[in-house]
PDB file of C-alpha atoms in Angstrom:
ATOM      1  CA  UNK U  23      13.808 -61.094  79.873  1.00  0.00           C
ATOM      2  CA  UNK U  24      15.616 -60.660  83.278  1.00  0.00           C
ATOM      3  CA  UNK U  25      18.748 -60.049  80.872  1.00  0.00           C
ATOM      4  CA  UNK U  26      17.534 -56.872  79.993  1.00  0.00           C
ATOM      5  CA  UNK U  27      16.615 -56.238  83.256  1.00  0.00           C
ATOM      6  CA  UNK U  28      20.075 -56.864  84.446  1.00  0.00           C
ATOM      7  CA  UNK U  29      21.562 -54.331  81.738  1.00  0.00           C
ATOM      8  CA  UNK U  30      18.994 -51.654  82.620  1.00  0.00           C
ATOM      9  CA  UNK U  31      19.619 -51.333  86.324  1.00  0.00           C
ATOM     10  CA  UNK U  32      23.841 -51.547  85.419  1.00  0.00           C
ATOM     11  CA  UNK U  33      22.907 -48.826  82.936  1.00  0.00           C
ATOM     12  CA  UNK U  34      21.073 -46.122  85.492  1.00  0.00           C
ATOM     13  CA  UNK U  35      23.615 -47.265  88.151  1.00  0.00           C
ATOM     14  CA  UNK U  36      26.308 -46.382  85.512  1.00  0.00           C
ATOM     15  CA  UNK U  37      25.646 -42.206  85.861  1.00  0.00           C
ATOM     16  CA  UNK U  38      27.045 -41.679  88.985  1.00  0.00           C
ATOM     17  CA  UNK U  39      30.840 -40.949  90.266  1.00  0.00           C
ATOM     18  CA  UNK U  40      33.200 -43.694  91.026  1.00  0.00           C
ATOM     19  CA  UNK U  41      35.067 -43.581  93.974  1.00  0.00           C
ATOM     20  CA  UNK U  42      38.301 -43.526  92.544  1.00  0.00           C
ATOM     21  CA  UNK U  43      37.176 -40.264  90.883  1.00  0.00           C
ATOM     22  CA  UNK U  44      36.295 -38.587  94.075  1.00  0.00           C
ATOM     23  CA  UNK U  45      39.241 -39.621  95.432  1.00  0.00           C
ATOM     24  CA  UNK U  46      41.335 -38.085  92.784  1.00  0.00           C
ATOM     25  CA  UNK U  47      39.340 -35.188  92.722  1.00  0.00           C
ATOM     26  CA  UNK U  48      40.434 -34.661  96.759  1.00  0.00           C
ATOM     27  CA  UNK U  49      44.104 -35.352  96.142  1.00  0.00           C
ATOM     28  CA  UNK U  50      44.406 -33.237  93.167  1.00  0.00           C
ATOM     29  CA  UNK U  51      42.575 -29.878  94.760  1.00  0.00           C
ATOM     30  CA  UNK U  52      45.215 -30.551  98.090  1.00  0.00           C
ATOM     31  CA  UNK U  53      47.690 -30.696  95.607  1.00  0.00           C
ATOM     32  CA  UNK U  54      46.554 -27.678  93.642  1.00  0.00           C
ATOM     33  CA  UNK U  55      46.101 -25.881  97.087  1.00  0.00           C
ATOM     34  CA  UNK U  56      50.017 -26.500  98.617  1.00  0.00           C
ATOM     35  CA  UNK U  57      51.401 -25.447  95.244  1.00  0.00           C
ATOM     36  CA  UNK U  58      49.444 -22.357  94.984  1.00  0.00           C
ATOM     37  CA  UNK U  59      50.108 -21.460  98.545  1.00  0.00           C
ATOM     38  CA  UNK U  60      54.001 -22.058  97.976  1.00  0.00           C
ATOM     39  CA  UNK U  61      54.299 -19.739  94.610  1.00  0.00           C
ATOM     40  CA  UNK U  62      52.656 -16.959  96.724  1.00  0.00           C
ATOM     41  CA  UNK U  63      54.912 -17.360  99.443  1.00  0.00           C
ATOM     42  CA  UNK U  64      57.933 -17.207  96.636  1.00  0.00           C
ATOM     43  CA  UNK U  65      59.022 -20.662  96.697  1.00  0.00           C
ATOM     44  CA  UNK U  66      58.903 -20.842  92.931  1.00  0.00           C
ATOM     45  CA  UNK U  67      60.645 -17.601  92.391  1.00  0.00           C
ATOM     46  CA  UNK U  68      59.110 -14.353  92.034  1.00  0.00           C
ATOM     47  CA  UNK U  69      59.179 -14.001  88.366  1.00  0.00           C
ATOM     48  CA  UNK U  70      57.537 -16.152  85.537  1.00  0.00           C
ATOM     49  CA  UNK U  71      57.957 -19.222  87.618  1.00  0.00           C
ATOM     50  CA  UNK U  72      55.575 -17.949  89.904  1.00  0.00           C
ATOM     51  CA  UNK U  73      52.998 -16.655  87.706  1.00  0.00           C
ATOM     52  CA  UNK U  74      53.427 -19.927  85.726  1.00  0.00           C
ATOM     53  CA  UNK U  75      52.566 -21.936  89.343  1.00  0.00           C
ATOM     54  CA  UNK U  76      49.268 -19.768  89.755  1.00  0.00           C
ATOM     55  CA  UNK U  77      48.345 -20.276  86.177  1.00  0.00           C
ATOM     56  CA  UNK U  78      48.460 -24.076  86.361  1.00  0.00           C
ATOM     57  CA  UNK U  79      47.414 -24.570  89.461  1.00  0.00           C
ATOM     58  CA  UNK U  80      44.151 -22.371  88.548  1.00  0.00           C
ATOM     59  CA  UNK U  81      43.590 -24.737  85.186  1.00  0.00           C
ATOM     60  CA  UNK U  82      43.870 -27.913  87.669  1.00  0.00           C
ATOM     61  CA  UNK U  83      41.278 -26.354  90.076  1.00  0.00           C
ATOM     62  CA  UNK U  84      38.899 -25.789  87.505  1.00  0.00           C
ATOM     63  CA  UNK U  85      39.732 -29.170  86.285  1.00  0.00           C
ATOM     64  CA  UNK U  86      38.689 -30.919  89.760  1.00  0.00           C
ATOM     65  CA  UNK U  87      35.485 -28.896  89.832  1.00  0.00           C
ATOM     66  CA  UNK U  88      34.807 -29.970  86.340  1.00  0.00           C
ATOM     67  CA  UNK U  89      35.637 -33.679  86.737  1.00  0.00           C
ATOM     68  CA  UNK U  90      33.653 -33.210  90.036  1.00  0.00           C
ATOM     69  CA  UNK U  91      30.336 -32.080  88.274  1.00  0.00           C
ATOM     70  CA  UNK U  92      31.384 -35.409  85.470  1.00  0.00           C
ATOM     71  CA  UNK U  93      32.056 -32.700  82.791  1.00  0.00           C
ATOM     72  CA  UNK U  94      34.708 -33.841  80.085  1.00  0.00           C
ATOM     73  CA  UNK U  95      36.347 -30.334  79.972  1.00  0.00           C
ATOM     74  CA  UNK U  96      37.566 -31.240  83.690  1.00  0.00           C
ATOM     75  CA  UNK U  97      38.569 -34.824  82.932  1.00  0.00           C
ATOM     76  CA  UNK U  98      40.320 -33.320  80.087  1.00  0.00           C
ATOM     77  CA  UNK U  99      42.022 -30.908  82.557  1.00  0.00           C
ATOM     78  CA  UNK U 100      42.767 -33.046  85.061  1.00  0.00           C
ATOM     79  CA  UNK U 101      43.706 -35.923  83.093  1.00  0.00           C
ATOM     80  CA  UNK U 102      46.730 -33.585  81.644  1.00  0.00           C
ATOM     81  CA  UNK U 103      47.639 -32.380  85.156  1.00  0.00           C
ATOM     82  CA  UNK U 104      48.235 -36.018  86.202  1.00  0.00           C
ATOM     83  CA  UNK U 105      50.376 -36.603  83.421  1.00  0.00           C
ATOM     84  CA  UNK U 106      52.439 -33.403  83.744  1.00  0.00           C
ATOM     85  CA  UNK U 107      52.449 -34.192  86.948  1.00  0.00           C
ATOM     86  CA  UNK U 108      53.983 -37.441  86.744  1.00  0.00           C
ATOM     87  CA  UNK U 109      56.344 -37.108  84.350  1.00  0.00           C
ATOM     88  CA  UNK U 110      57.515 -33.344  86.428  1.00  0.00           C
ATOM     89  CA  UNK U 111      58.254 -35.856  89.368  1.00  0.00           C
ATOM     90  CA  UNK U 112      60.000 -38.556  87.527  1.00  0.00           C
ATOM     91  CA  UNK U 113      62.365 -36.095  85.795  1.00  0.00           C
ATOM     92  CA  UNK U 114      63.280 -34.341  88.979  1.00  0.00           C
ATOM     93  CA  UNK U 115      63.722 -37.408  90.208  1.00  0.00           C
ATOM     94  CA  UNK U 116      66.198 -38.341  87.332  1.00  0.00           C
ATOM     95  CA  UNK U 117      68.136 -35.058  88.215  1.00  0.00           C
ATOM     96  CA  UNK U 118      68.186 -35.413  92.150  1.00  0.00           C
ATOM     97  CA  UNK U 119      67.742 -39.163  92.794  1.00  0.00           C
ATOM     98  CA  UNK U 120      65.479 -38.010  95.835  1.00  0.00           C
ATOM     99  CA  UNK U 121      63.103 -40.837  96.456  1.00  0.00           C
ATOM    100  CA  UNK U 122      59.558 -38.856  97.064  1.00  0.00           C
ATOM    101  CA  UNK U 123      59.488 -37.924  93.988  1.00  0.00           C
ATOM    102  CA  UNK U 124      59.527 -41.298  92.372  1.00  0.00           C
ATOM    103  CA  UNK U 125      56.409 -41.848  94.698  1.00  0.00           C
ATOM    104  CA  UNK U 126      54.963 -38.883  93.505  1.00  0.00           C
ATOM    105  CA  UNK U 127      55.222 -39.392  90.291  1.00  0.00           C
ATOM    106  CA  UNK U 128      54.138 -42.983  90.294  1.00  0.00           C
ATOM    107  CA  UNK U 129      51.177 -42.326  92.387  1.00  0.00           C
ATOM    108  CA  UNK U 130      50.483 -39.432  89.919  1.00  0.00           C
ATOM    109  CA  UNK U 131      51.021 -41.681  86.752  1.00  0.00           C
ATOM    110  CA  UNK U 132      48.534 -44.894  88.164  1.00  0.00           C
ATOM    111  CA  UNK U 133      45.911 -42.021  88.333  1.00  0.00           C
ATOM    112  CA  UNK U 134      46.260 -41.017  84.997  1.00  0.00           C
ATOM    113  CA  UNK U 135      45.818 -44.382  84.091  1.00  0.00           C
ATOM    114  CA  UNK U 136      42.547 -44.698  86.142  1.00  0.00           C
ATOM    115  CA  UNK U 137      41.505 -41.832  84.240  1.00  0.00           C
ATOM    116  CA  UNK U 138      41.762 -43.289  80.815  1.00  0.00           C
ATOM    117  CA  UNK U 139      39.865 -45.894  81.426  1.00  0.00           C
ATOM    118  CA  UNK U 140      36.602 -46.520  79.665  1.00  0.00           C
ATOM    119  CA  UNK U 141      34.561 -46.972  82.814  1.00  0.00           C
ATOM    120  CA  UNK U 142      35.420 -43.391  83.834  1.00  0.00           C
ATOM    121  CA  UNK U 143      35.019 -42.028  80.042  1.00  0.00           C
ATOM    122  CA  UNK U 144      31.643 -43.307  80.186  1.00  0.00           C
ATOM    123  CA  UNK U 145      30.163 -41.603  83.233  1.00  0.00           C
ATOM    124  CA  UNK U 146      31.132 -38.217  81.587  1.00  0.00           C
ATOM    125  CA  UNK U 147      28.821 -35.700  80.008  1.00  0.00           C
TER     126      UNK U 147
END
């Protein structure tokens, strides 16, 4: 009897956000943010580089609002911004040897697999 009790309460307590989440959420909108800023100041060009820049980083926001609300259109989205952002870091980094972006990437790559895990997938709608 107190069993099912037990699994009850874990289940309601299960519907909320993890931390981890919210954290995410917060790094990837900053991210989202300083890269969108950049392309508008021409950093990335003024041509299709730019435009490209905008476009993603306007996916990725909607992403974080979406994983934010525990939608899995914004997981979804954000989930495939991690990874393109990890593996854009760890090829620059095979082409310039410049040590952030290893950290970047990493740090980008251990959030996509917090992501994937089935603790997250379950809290989504």
């Amino acid at each position: 009897m107190s069993e099912t009790n037990e699994v009850k309460k874990l289940e309601a307590k299960a519907h909320g956000m993890l931390p981890g989440v919210a954290g995410i959420c917060v790094f990837m909108l900053v991210l989202t943010l300083v890269n969108a800023f950049a392309a508008l100041n021409g950093r990335f060009g003024v041509g299709g580089g730019k435009y490209g820049v905008l476009g993603l980083c306007t996916l990725l926001a909607a992403g974080v609002f979406g994983l934010l609300r525990l939608r899995r259109w914004g997981w979804a989205l954000v989930l495939g911004g991690c990874l393109t952002l990890s593996l854009g870091n760890l090829f620059v980094f095979e082409k310039t040897h410049a040590g952030p972006f290893l950290l970047q990437g990493l740090f980008a790559l251990v959030f996509f697999l917090y992501l994937v895990r089935t603790e997250v997938r379950d809290r989504l709608r």
